[in-house]
mmCIF file of C-alpha atoms in Angstrom:
data_model
loop_
_atom_site.group_PDB
_atom_site.id
_atom_site.type_symbol
_atom_site.label_atom_id
_atom_site.label_comp_id
_atom_site.label_asym_id
_atom_site.label_seq_id
_atom_site.Cartn_x
_atom_site.Cartn_y
_atom_site.Cartn_z
ATOM 1 C CA MET Z 1298 0.000 0.000 0.000
ATOM 2 C CA ARG Z 1299 1.368 3.393 -1.037
ATOM 3 C CA ILE Z 1300 0.561 6.409 1.132
ATOM 4 C CA MET Z 1301 1.330 10.003 0.267
ATOM 5 C CA ILE Z 1302 1.271 12.701 2.955
ATOM 6 C CA ALA Z 1303 0.920 16.222 1.542
ATOM 7 C CA THR Z 1304 1.800 19.326 3.551
ATOM 8 C CA ALA Z 1305 3.347 22.737 3.017
ATOM 9 C CA GLY Z 1306 4.285 25.816 5.009
ATOM 10 C CA SER Z 1307 6.922 26.444 7.678
ATOM 11 C CA ARG Z 1308 9.132 23.811 9.277
ATOM 12 C CA GLY Z 1309 6.516 23.355 12.006
ATOM 13 C CA ASP Z 1310 3.951 22.495 9.323
ATOM 14 C CA VAL Z 1311 6.178 19.740 7.926
ATOM 15 C CA ALA Z 1312 8.307 18.187 10.689
ATOM 16 C CA PRO Z 1313 5.490 16.353 12.566
ATOM 17 C CA TYR Z 1314 4.624 14.425 9.411
ATOM 18 C CA THR Z 1315 8.153 13.010 9.177
ATOM 19 C CA GLY Z 1316 7.489 11.189 12.442
ATOM 20 C CA LEU Z 1317 4.032 10.089 11.339
ATOM 21 C CA GLY Z 1318 5.407 8.876 8.017
ATOM 22 C CA ALA Z 1319 8.194 6.940 9.732
ATOM 23 C CA GLU Z 1320 5.650 5.201 11.979
ATOM 24 C CA LEU Z 1321 3.497 4.239 8.998
ATOM 25 C CA ARG Z 1322 6.589 2.976 7.189
ATOM 26 C CA ARG Z 1323 7.462 0.779 10.179
ATOM 27 C CA ALA Z 1324 3.948 -0.661 9.953
ATOM 28 C CA GLY Z 1325 4.728 -1.832 6.415
ATOM 29 C CA TYR Z 1326 3.426 0.947 4.196
ATOM 30 C CA ASP Z 1327 5.322 2.606 1.362
ATOM 31 C CA VAL Z 1328 5.223 6.265 2.448
ATOM 32 C CA SER Z 1329 6.099 9.445 0.569
ATOM 33 C CA LEU Z 1330 5.860 12.983 1.837
ATOM 34 C CA ALA Z 1331 4.996 15.726 -0.646
ATOM 35 C CA THR Z 1332 6.226 19.154 0.410
ATOM 36 C CA THR Z 1333 8.410 22.023 -0.760
ATOM 37 C CA ASP Z 1334 12.095 21.689 -1.663
ATOM 38 C CA ALA Z 1335 13.378 23.278 1.557
ATOM 39 C CA TYR Z 1336 12.327 20.225 3.580
ATOM 40 C CA ALA Z 1337 13.602 17.466 1.308
ATOM 41 C CA PRO Z 1338 16.493 16.674 3.727
ATOM 42 C CA LEU Z 1339 14.022 16.265 6.645
ATOM 43 C CA VAL Z 1340 11.880 13.903 4.589
ATOM 44 C CA ARG Z 1341 14.763 11.752 3.366
ATOM 45 C CA ALA Z 1342 16.360 11.593 6.827
ATOM 46 C CA ALA Z 1343 13.146 9.941 8.044
ATOM 47 C CA GLY Z 1344 13.462 7.262 5.353
ATOM 48 C CA LEU Z 1345 10.516 8.564 3.346
ATOM 49 C CA GLY Z 1346 10.124 9.200 -0.339
ATOM 50 C CA PHE Z 1347 10.165 12.874 -1.299
ATOM 51 C CA ARG Z 1348 7.732 14.406 -3.757
ATOM 52 C CA ARG Z 1349 8.115 18.037 -4.690
ATOM 53 C CA LEU Z 1350 5.427 20.661 -4.217
ATOM 54 C CA PRO Z 1351 6.281 23.916 -6.036
ATOM 55 C CA ALA Z 1352 6.026 26.950 -3.764
ATOM 56 C CA ASP Z 1353 8.260 29.491 -2.047
ATOM 57 C CA THR Z 1354 8.106 29.032 1.718
ATOM 58 C CA GLN Z 1355 10.117 32.236 2.207
ATOM 59 C CA ALA Z 1356 7.484 34.468 0.615
ATOM 60 C CA ALA Z 1357 5.692 35.274 3.878
ATOM 61 C CA ALA Z 1358 8.868 35.819 5.918
ATOM 62 C CA GLY Z 1359 8.521 38.938 8.034
ATOM 63 C CA VAL Z 1360 4.796 39.354 7.195
ATOM 64 C CA ARG Z 1361 2.622 40.017 10.264
ATOM 65 C CA GLY Z 1362 -0.387 42.121 9.331
ATOM 66 C CA LYS Z 1363 -3.547 40.100 8.661
ATOM 67 C CA ARG Z 1364 -4.176 41.665 5.237
ATOM 68 C CA GLU Z 1365 -0.563 41.176 4.172
ATOM 69 C CA LEU Z 1366 -0.606 37.627 5.541
ATOM 70 C CA MET Z 1367 -3.735 36.805 3.515
ATOM 71 C CA CYS Z 1368 -2.133 38.148 0.335
ATOM 72 C CA ALA Z 1369 1.085 36.216 0.933
ATOM 73 C CA ALA Z 1370 -0.877 33.042 1.714
ATOM 74 C CA ALA Z 1371 -2.961 33.375 -1.449
ATOM 75 C CA GLY Z 1372 0.176 33.748 -3.534
ATOM 76 C CA PHE Z 1373 1.731 30.714 -1.855
ATOM 77 C CA ILE Z 1374 -1.380 28.554 -2.388
ATOM 78 C CA THR Z 1375 -1.765 29.614 -6.009
ATOM 79 C CA GLU Z 1376 1.826 28.604 -6.680
ATOM 80 C CA LEU Z 1377 1.284 25.367 -4.755
ATOM 81 C CA GLY Z 1378 -1.848 24.487 -6.684
ATOM 82 C CA GLU Z 1379 -0.149 24.865 -10.066
ATOM 83 C CA GLY Z 1380 1.934 21.754 -9.505
ATOM 84 C CA PHE Z 1381 -0.053 19.876 -6.856
ATOM 85 C CA ALA Z 1382 -1.371 17.261 -9.286
ATOM 86 C CA ASP Z 1383 2.169 16.424 -10.428
ATOM 87 C CA ALA Z 1384 3.112 15.163 -6.960
ATOM 88 C CA MET Z 1385 0.580 12.340 -7.076
ATOM 89 C CA ASP Z 1386 0.708 9.408 -9.441
ATOM 90 C CA GLY Z 1387 -1.725 6.600 -10.150
ATOM 91 C CA GLY Z 1388 -0.022 4.305 -7.664
ATOM 92 C CA THR Z 1389 -1.081 6.245 -4.565
ATOM 93 C CA ASP Z 1390 -3.551 4.233 -2.508
ATOM 94 C CA LEU Z 1391 -4.221 6.811 0.210
ATOM 95 C CA LEU Z 1392 -3.705 10.555 0.423
ATOM 96 C CA LEU Z 1393 -3.146 12.153 3.851
ATOM 97 C CA LEU Z 1394 -3.917 15.870 3.780
ATOM 98 C CA SER Z 1395 -2.818 18.660 6.112
ATOM 99 C CA THR Z 1396 -4.848 21.767 6.926
ATOM 100 C CA THR Z 1397 -3.067 23.615 4.116
ATOM 101 C CA THR Z 1398 -3.272 20.951 1.414
ATOM 102 C CA ALA Z 1399 -6.763 19.528 2.064
ATOM 103 C CA PRO Z 1400 -8.645 22.183 0.044
ATOM 104 C CA LEU Z 1401 -6.484 21.181 -2.943
ATOM 105 C CA GLY Z 1402 -6.279 17.453 -2.249
ATOM 106 C CA TRP Z 1403 -10.061 17.019 -2.180
ATOM 107 C CA HIS Z 1404 -10.162 17.750 -5.909
ATOM 108 C CA LEU Z 1405 -7.387 15.288 -6.691
ATOM 109 C CA ALA Z 1406 -9.326 12.651 -4.782
ATOM 110 C CA GLU Z 1407 -12.491 13.483 -6.723
ATOM 111 C CA ALA Z 1408 -10.665 13.136 -10.031
ATOM 112 C CA THR Z 1409 -8.799 9.922 -9.233
ATOM 113 C CA GLY Z 1410 -11.060 8.156 -6.735
ATOM 114 C CA THR Z 1411 -8.206 7.971 -4.210
ATOM 115 C CA PRO Z 1412 -9.296 7.708 -0.539
ATOM 116 C CA THR Z 1413 -8.230 10.620 1.670
ATOM 117 C CA LEU Z 1414 -7.747 11.231 5.381
ATOM 118 C CA GLY Z 1415 -7.320 14.606 7.061
ATOM 119 C CA VAL Z 1416 -4.295 14.938 9.344
ATOM 120 C CA TYR Z 1417 -4.598 18.445 10.765
ATOM 121 C CA LEU Z 1418 -2.326 20.300 13.181
ATOM 122 C CA GLN Z 1419 -4.945 22.946 13.986
ATOM 123 C CA PRO Z 1420 -8.648 22.779 14.881
ATOM 124 C CA THR Z 1421 -10.478 24.457 11.992
ATOM 125 C CA THR Z 1422 -14.055 23.211 12.404
ATOM 126 C CA PRO Z 1423 -16.321 25.817 14.027
ATOM 127 C CA THR Z 1424 -17.228 25.111 17.651
ATOM 128 C CA GLY Z 1425 -18.811 26.908 20.553
ATOM 129 C CA ASP Z 1426 -15.935 25.881 22.831
ATOM 130 C CA PHE Z 1427 -13.395 28.365 21.475
ATOM 131 C CA PRO Z 1428 -12.967 30.949 18.705
ATOM 132 C CA PRO Z 1429 -11.159 30.107 15.444
ATOM 133 C CA VAL Z 1430 -7.418 29.760 15.900
ATOM 134 C CA VAL Z 1431 -6.669 32.698 13.616
ATOM 135 C CA THR Z 1432 -8.509 35.165 15.876
ATOM 136 C CA GLY Z 1433 -6.604 34.495 19.102
ATOM 137 C CA ALA Z 1434 -7.544 32.885 22.393
ATOM 138 C CA ARG Z 1435 -10.324 35.083 23.831
ATOM 139 C CA SER Z 1436 -13.706 33.334 23.800
ATOM 140 C CA LEU Z 1437 -16.581 35.344 22.367
ATOM 141 C CA GLY Z 1438 -19.300 33.108 23.808
ATOM 142 C CA ARG Z 1439 -20.603 29.892 22.284
ATOM 143 C CA PHE Z 1440 -22.845 31.415 19.604
ATOM 144 C CA ALA Z 1441 -20.272 34.007 18.524
ATOM 145 C CA ASN Z 1442 -17.448 31.447 18.565
ATOM 146 C CA ARG Z 1443 -19.352 29.268 16.104
ATOM 147 C CA ALA Z 1444 -20.348 32.209 13.907
ATOM 148 C CA THR Z 1445 -16.798 33.533 13.848
ATOM 149 C CA GLY Z 1446 -15.560 30.020 13.052
ATOM 150 C CA ARG Z 1447 -17.813 29.846 9.988
ATOM 151 C CA PHE Z 1448 -16.627 33.293 8.895
ATOM 152 C CA ALA Z 1449 -12.985 32.190 9.299
ATOM 153 C CA LEU Z 1450 -13.626 29.245 6.963
ATOM 154 C CA ARG Z 1451 -15.060 31.599 4.335
ATOM 155 C CA MET Z 1452 -12.009 33.833 4.678
ATOM 156 C CA ALA Z 1453 -9.744 30.792 4.276
ATOM 157 C CA ASP Z 1454 -11.642 29.878 1.100
ATOM 158 C CA ARG Z 1455 -10.540 33.200 -0.399
ATOM 159 C CA VAL Z 1456 -6.914 32.071 -0.163
ATOM 160 C CA TYR Z 1457 -7.749 29.199 -2.547
ATOM 161 C CA GLU Z 1458 -10.034 31.111 -4.954
ATOM 162 C CA GLN Z 1459 -7.450 31.166 -7.755
ATOM 163 C CA ALA Z 1460 -5.768 27.822 -7.131
ATOM 164 C CA VAL Z 1461 -8.858 25.606 -6.951
ATOM 165 C CA PRO Z 1462 -10.565 26.572 -10.258
ATOM 166 C CA ALA Z 1463 -7.247 26.166 -12.086
ATOM 167 C CA LEU Z 1464 -6.681 22.752 -10.513
ATOM 168 C CA ARG Z 1465 -10.229 21.562 -11.304
ATOM 169 C CA CYS Z 1466 -9.843 22.735 -14.906
ATOM 170 C CA ARG Z 1467 -6.587 20.814 -15.241
ATOM 171 C CA LEU Z 1468 -8.242 17.710 -13.756
ATOM 172 C CA GLN Z 1469 -11.196 18.138 -16.157
ATOM 173 C CA LEU Z 1470 -13.660 18.544 -13.304
ATOM 174 C CA PRO Z 1471 -16.725 20.824 -13.474
ATOM 175 C CA PRO Z 1472 -16.612 24.072 -11.464
ATOM 176 C CA ALA Z 1473 -17.466 23.836 -7.768
ATOM 177 C CA THR Z 1474 -17.707 26.548 -5.141
ATOM 178 C CA PRO Z 1475 -15.796 26.212 -1.845
ATOM 179 C CA THR Z 1476 -19.117 26.005 0.009
ATOM 180 C CA GLU Z 1477 -20.275 23.091 -2.173
ATOM 181 C CA THR Z 1478 -16.970 21.271 -1.739
ATOM 182 C CA ARG Z 1479 -16.971 21.713 2.028
ATOM 183 C CA ARG Z 1480 -20.601 20.605 2.288
ATOM 184 C CA ARG Z 1481 -19.777 17.404 0.381
ATOM 185 C CA GLN Z 1482 -16.954 16.624 2.812
ATOM 186 C CA GLU Z 1483 -19.214 17.159 5.810
ATOM 187 C CA GLN Z 1484 -22.076 15.120 4.359
ATOM 188 C CA ALA Z 1485 -19.662 12.268 3.692
ATOM 189 C CA ASN Z 1486 -18.431 12.570 7.310
ATOM 190 C CA TRP Z 1487 -14.905 12.930 5.927
ATOM 191 C CA PRO Z 1488 -12.486 11.676 8.614
ATOM 192 C CA VAL Z 1489 -10.044 14.163 10.122
ATOM 193 C CA LEU Z 1490 -7.456 13.318 12.771
ATOM 194 C CA HIS Z 1491 -6.146 16.302 14.724
ATOM 195 C CA GLY Z 1492 -2.511 16.006 15.779
ATOM 196 C CA PHE Z 1493 -2.515 17.943 19.041
ATOM 197 C CA SER Z 1494 -3.058 16.917 22.630
ATOM 198 C CA THR Z 1495 -6.342 16.958 24.491
ATOM 199 C CA ALA Z 1496 -4.262 18.354 27.359
ATOM 200 C CA LEU Z 1497 -4.305 21.634 25.420
ATOM 201 C CA VAL Z 1498 -7.502 21.339 23.380
ATOM 202 C CA PRO Z 1499 -10.110 18.794 24.491
ATOM 203 C CA ARG Z 1500 -12.271 17.524 21.655
ATOM 204 C CA PRO Z 1501 -15.328 19.805 21.344
ATOM 205 C CA ALA Z 1502 -18.592 17.994 22.071
ATOM 206 C CA ASP Z 1503 -20.339 19.818 19.207
ATOM 207 C CA TRP Z 1504 -18.024 18.424 16.515
ATOM 208 C CA ARG Z 1505 -19.379 15.791 14.126
ATOM 209 C CA SER Z 1506 -18.380 12.148 14.628
ATOM 210 C CA GLY Z 1507 -15.685 12.010 11.934
ATOM 211 C CA LEU Z 1508 -13.471 14.513 13.748
ATOM 212 C CA LYS Z 1509 -10.990 13.142 16.307
ATOM 213 C CA VAL Z 1510 -8.194 14.551 18.464
ATOM 214 C CA VAL Z 1511 -5.457 11.910 18.655
ATOM 215 C CA GLY Z 1512 -2.441 13.612 20.244
ATOM 216 C CA ASN Z 1513 0.776 14.853 18.688
ATOM 217 C CA TRP Z 1514 2.773 13.413 15.838
ATOM 218 C CA TRP Z 1515 6.375 14.131 16.796
ATOM 219 C CA PRO Z 1516 9.144 14.974 14.313
ATOM 220 C CA HIS Z 1517 11.374 12.072 13.362
ATOM 221 C CA HIS Z 1518 14.858 12.003 14.854
ATOM 222 C CA ASP Z 1519 17.540 9.363 15.177
ATOM 223 C CA LEU Z 1520 17.187 7.833 18.643
ATOM 224 C CA THR Z 1521 20.885 6.950 18.662
ATOM 225 C CA SER Z 1522 22.009 10.536 18.018
ATOM 226 C CA GLN Z 1523 23.479 12.712 20.744
ATOM 227 C CA LEU Z 1524 23.529 16.430 21.371
ATOM 228 C CA PRO Z 1525 26.627 18.235 20.072
ATOM 229 C CA THR Z 1526 29.595 18.179 22.440
ATOM 230 C CA GLU Z 1527 29.556 21.967 22.780
ATOM 231 C CA MET Z 1528 25.931 21.848 23.928
ATOM 232 C CA GLU Z 1529 26.556 18.994 26.356
ATOM 233 C CA ASP Z 1530 29.455 20.922 27.866
ATOM 234 C CA PHE Z 1531 27.293 24.018 28.227
ATOM 235 C CA LEU Z 1532 24.434 22.098 29.857
ATOM 236 C CA ARG Z 1533 26.800 20.537 32.391
ATOM 237 C CA ALA Z 1534 28.606 23.783 33.182
ATOM 238 C CA GLY Z 1535 25.885 25.333 35.327
ATOM 239 C CA ALA Z 1536 22.214 25.580 36.241
ATOM 240 C CA ARG Z 1537 19.552 24.579 33.744
ATOM 241 C CA PRO Z 1538 19.406 27.195 30.970
ATOM 242 C CA VAL Z 1539 16.472 28.800 29.170
ATOM 243 C CA PHE Z 1540 15.966 28.074 25.468
ATOM 244 C CA VAL Z 1541 14.958 31.021 23.249
ATOM 245 C CA ASP Z 1542 13.465 30.300 19.821
ATOM 246 C CA PHE Z 1543 11.331 32.350 17.439
ATOM 247 C CA GLY Z 1544 11.218 29.583 14.820
ATOM 248 C CA SER Z 1545 10.488 30.844 11.326
ATOM 249 C CA MET Z 1546 9.306 34.221 12.619
ATOM 250 C CA ALA Z 1547 10.917 37.679 12.780
ATOM 251 C CA ALA Z 1548 13.256 37.380 9.809
ATOM 252 C CA GLY Z 1549 16.009 39.969 9.909
ATOM 253 C CA GLU Z 1550 15.425 41.009 13.518
ATOM 254 C CA GLY Z 1551 18.128 38.832 15.039
ATOM 255 C CA GLU Z 1552 20.287 41.607 16.479
ATOM 256 C CA ARG Z 1553 17.403 43.326 18.276
ATOM 257 C CA LEU Z 1554 15.873 40.098 19.562
ATOM 258 C CA SER Z 1555 19.240 38.719 20.691
ATOM 259 C CA ASP Z 1556 19.858 41.896 22.678
ATOM 260 C CA ILE Z 1557 16.424 41.701 24.320
ATOM 261 C CA ALA Z 1558 16.822 38.009 25.142
ATOM 262 C CA VAL Z 1559 20.310 38.312 26.627
ATOM 263 C CA ARG Z 1560 19.439 41.364 28.724
ATOM 264 C CA ALA Z 1561 16.291 39.629 30.005
ATOM 265 C CA LEU Z 1562 18.111 36.408 30.856
ATOM 266 C CA ARG Z 1563 20.853 38.203 32.736
ATOM 267 C CA ARG Z 1564 18.360 40.400 34.574
ATOM 268 C CA ALA Z 1565 16.601 37.206 35.703
ATOM 269 C CA GLY Z 1566 19.943 35.553 36.595
ATOM 270 C CA LEU Z 1567 19.579 32.775 34.022
ATOM 271 C CA ARG Z 1568 21.795 31.132 31.409
ATOM 272 C CA GLY Z 1569 20.516 30.928 27.862
ATOM 273 C CA ILE Z 1570 20.579 28.892 24.657
ATOM 274 C CA LEU Z 1571 19.581 30.939 21.617
ATOM 275 C CA GLN Z 1572 18.396 29.094 18.524
ATOM 276 C CA ALA Z 1573 19.328 31.116 15.456
ATOM 277 C CA GLY Z 1574 16.153 30.357 13.492
ATOM 278 C CA ARG Z 1575 14.864 32.565 10.680
ATOM 279 C CA ALA Z 1576 15.450 35.675 12.803
ATOM 280 C CA GLY Z 1577 19.180 34.957 13.060
ATOM 281 C CA LEU Z 1578 19.596 35.095 16.839
ATOM 282 C CA SER Z 1579 23.254 35.085 17.864
ATOM 283 C CA TYR Z 1580 25.271 35.810 21.023
ATOM 284 C CA GLU Z 1581 28.377 34.163 22.408
ATOM 285 C CA ALA Z 1582 29.464 34.365 26.046
ATOM 286 C CA ASP Z 1583 30.168 32.010 28.911
ATOM 287 C CA ASP Z 1584 26.526 32.178 29.998
ATOM 288 C CA MET Z 1585 25.023 32.111 26.482
ATOM 289 C CA LEU Z 1586 25.179 29.620 23.621
ATOM 290 C CA THR Z 1587 23.935 30.005 20.041
ATOM 291 C CA VAL Z 1588 22.771 26.867 18.227
ATOM 292 C CA GLY Z 1589 21.129 25.795 14.975
ATOM 293 C CA GLU Z 1590 18.420 23.157 14.652
ATOM 294 C CA VAL Z 1591 18.375 20.729 17.573
ATOM 295 C CA PRO Z 1592 15.940 17.886 18.441
ATOM 296 C CA HIS Z 1593 13.507 19.259 21.004
ATOM 297 C CA ALA Z 1594 12.927 15.810 22.464
ATOM 298 C CA GLN Z 1595 16.585 15.552 23.510
ATOM 299 C CA LEU Z 1596 17.156 19.093 24.739
ATOM 300 C CA PHE Z 1597 13.919 20.331 26.285
ATOM 301 C CA PRO Z 1598 13.808 17.991 29.342
ATOM 302 C CA ARG Z 1599 17.111 19.554 30.450
ATOM 303 C CA LEU Z 1600 15.894 23.157 30.464
ATOM 304 C CA ALA Z 1601 14.493 25.520 33.080
ATOM 305 C CA ALA Z 1602 12.049 27.110 30.622
ATOM 306 C CA VAL Z 1603 11.457 27.807 26.933
ATOM 307 C CA VAL Z 1604 10.830 31.218 25.398
ATOM 308 C CA HIS Z 1605 9.075 30.693 22.077
ATOM 309 C CA HIS Z 1606 6.690 32.136 19.498
ATOM 310 C CA ALA Z 1607 3.939 29.627 20.382
ATOM 311 C CA GLY Z 1608 4.061 27.700 17.155
ATOM 312 C CA ALA Z 1609 2.017 24.532 17.615
ATOM 313 C CA GLY Z 1610 5.043 22.198 17.434
ATOM 314 C CA THR Z 1611 7.305 24.101 19.832
ATOM 315 C CA ALA Z 1612 4.448 24.660 22.283
ATOM 316 C CA ALA Z 1613 3.689 20.943 22.342
ATOM 317 C CA ALA Z 1614 7.366 19.926 22.608
ATOM 318 C CA ALA Z 1615 7.941 22.109 25.675
ATOM 319 C CA LEU Z 1616 4.786 20.768 27.297
ATOM 320 C CA ARG Z 1617 5.773 17.183 26.511
ATOM 321 C CA ALA Z 1618 9.068 17.794 28.332
ATOM 322 C CA GLY Z 1619 7.243 19.128 31.383
ATOM 323 C CA VAL Z 1620 8.940 22.512 30.978
ATOM 324 C CA PRO Z 1621 7.148 25.852 31.513
ATOM 325 C CA ALA Z 1622 7.128 28.455 28.765
ATOM 326 C CA VAL Z 1623 7.102 32.176 28.164
ATOM 327 C CA THR Z 1624 5.258 32.798 24.912
ATOM 328 C CA VAL Z 1625 5.794 35.685 22.484
ATOM 329 C CA PRO Z 1626 3.238 35.045 19.715
ATOM 330 C CA VAL Z 1627 3.764 36.814 16.403
ATOM 331 C CA THR Z 1628 0.922 35.907 14.018
ATOM 332 C CA ALA Z 1629 -1.490 33.300 12.603
ATOM 333 C CA ASP Z 1630 -2.411 30.567 15.125
ATOM 334 C CA GLN Z 1631 0.336 31.477 17.604
ATOM 335 C CA PRO Z 1632 -1.841 33.651 19.913
ATOM 336 C CA PHE Z 1633 -4.276 30.722 20.143
ATOM 337 C CA TRP Z 1634 -1.629 28.229 21.291
ATOM 338 C CA ALA Z 1635 -0.094 30.806 23.632
ATOM 339 C CA GLY Z 1636 -3.516 31.247 25.198
ATOM 340 C CA ARG Z 1637 -3.978 27.489 25.598
ATOM 341 C CA LEU Z 1638 -0.630 27.167 27.394
ATOM 342 C CA ALA Z 1639 -1.640 29.953 29.767
ATOM 343 C CA ALA Z 1640 -5.064 28.373 30.292
ATOM 344 C CA VAL Z 1641 -3.536 25.084 31.505
ATOM 345 C CA GLY Z 1642 -1.107 26.974 33.769
ATOM 346 C CA ALA Z 1643 2.098 26.022 31.919
ATOM 347 C CA ALA Z 1644 2.847 29.627 30.921
ATOM 348 C CA PRO Z 1645 1.971 33.121 32.122
ATOM 349 C CA ALA Z 1646 -0.063 35.513 29.974
ATOM 350 C CA PRO Z 1647 1.523 35.858 26.520
ATOM 351 C CA ILE Z 1648 3.756 38.809 25.674
ATOM 352 C CA PRO Z 1649 2.659 40.088 22.236
ATOM 353 C CA PHE Z 1650 5.640 40.312 19.912
ATOM 354 C CA SER Z 1651 4.988 44.006 19.315
ATOM 355 C CA SER Z 1652 5.199 44.627 23.086
ATOM 356 C CA LEU Z 1653 8.324 42.569 23.779
ATOM 357 C CA THR Z 1654 10.940 44.277 25.966
ATOM 358 C CA ALA Z 1655 13.825 42.942 28.016
ATOM 359 C CA GLU Z 1656 12.046 44.047 31.187
ATOM 360 C CA ARG Z 1657 8.775 42.253 30.392
ATOM 361 C CA LEU Z 1658 10.604 39.128 29.330
ATOM 362 C CA ALA Z 1659 12.779 39.146 32.469
ATOM 363 C CA ASP Z 1660 9.733 39.514 34.721
ATOM 364 C CA ALA Z 1661 7.974 36.607 32.998
ATOM 365 C CA LEU Z 1662 11.065 34.403 33.204
ATOM 366 C CA ASP Z 1663 11.495 35.218 36.887
ATOM 367 C CA LEU Z 1664 7.880 34.159 37.384
ATOM 368 C CA VAL Z 1665 7.983 30.797 35.584
ATOM 369 C CA VAL Z 1666 11.368 29.706 36.930
ATOM 370 C CA LYS Z 1667 10.797 30.633 40.564
ATOM 371 C CA ARG Z 1668 7.130 29.696 40.917
ATOM 372 C CA GLN Z 1669 6.843 25.943 40.765
ATOM 373 C CA THR Z 1670 3.156 26.118 39.867
ATOM 374 C CA TYR Z 1671 4.090 26.547 36.192
ATOM 375 C CA THR Z 1672 6.452 23.584 36.239
ATOM 376 C CA ARG Z 1673 3.860 21.423 38.007
ATOM 377 C CA ALA Z 1674 1.198 22.347 35.451
ATOM 378 C CA ALA Z 1675 3.568 21.496 32.589
ATOM 379 C CA ALA Z 1676 4.464 18.189 34.254
ATOM 380 C CA ASP Z 1677 0.772 17.310 34.671
ATOM 381 C CA ALA Z 1678 0.184 17.994 30.977
ATOM 382 C CA ALA Z 1679 3.244 15.921 30.049
ATOM 383 C CA ARG Z 1680 1.864 12.924 31.933
ATOM 384 C CA HIS Z 1681 -1.429 13.291 30.076
ATOM 385 C CA MET Z 1682 0.341 13.538 26.717
ATOM 386 C CA ALA Z 1683 2.297 10.363 27.461
ATOM 387 C CA THR Z 1684 -0.990 8.412 27.489
ATOM 388 C CA GLU Z 1685 -1.905 9.486 23.944
ATOM 389 C CA ASP Z 1686 -1.009 7.315 20.971
ATOM 390 C CA ALA Z 1687 -1.363 9.441 17.852
ATOM 391 C CA PRO Z 1688 0.541 7.035 15.540
ATOM 392 C CA GLY Z 1689 -1.519 4.096 16.767
ATOM 393 C CA GLN Z 1690 -4.824 5.897 16.211
ATOM 394 C CA THR Z 1691 -3.657 7.035 12.792
ATOM 395 C CA LEU Z 1692 -2.673 3.505 11.817
ATOM 396 C CA LYS Z 1693 -6.121 2.317 12.905
ATOM 397 C CA ALA Z 1694 -7.794 4.978 10.744
ATOM 398 C CA VAL Z 1695 -5.616 4.046 7.771
ATOM 399 C CA LYS Z 1696 -6.535 0.390 8.081
ATOM 400 C CA GLU Z 1697 -10.220 1.288 8.236
ATOM 401 C CA LEU Z 1698 -9.859 3.171 4.934
ATOM 402 C CA ILE Z 1699 -7.630 0.894 2.877
ATOM 403 C CA GLY Z 1700 -7.065 -2.256 4.911
ATOM 404 C CA GLY Z 1701 -3.835 -3.685 6.354
#
């Protein structure tokens, strides 16, 4: 059986599927991951086949405003849609679709008859329990949450309004509106597995039966690998440090952010590890270390806290390690995840990126490191997450669709 997973976006939108793909491969499936060129090394390192999706993942770098973000996303999706059909051949038995690729993949499935399964990293279905992830964390009340959720779906449809008609024309399918396509998926009770923990987002009771929350799919990494010697030496040289990471956010702001981070850490009396990331963080001193990409699963359990942008993957990795966080959300779904971490007590109130100062960051770090309530809340969530078996539930869903 040949499975293709299709995803696109930032590293956090791709890395979890390398772990999922590796698990499916171990179960005996032939697994390929279709994504953009930048992540080909991640895919191949997990032992998966790579299929190219044509799009520029750097196009939205530094974009924060909602209008600008929508324009950048539409351009990205249009480019993605132009070559989406090329990634799939007639030998694919099952297509696994991310939040980003599902509105394109549905049309491929219609044209080829290939079964599909949603594997989402964000909750997108409207619910009364919380507002849509793109609007932040503040609840508007059950009725307004659902109404805003439906509006958010219509806004998301606008991102695909050029890509979908072109793809359907290429596939020789009749025109179909986004509303019609979505209604067909709902009427068919299209199955969607959500790859986040119920410790952060319990499954809403008002969701339809085909929607499940299964826990996190973790990025693939070599279990025999070790942290670099320089990092091991730094970890052993003093008290547990704080990890600072803005992921793929804040391109070009490395000097300013490094200065803020270092001044905050020293004001709070803490050592720090700065991950360069897209921003280009960098600072070298006896009490500071700059690093590139590093497996969260190996490093995070050895930290005092994590300062991050509240991307879904980093937020979950810190929680899994039982480590408290200070969140500095920038855009998109980050305020939502920052709010969820605060709601479970594993982080204080988020610091909006536009309001970040060394003083505010130092005060928040002093709070999470010295008050054990944050560490205890993170540890409680970690124990809950350890009981979830996302790969196992995914494998079960796959078998229900296409057999063993």
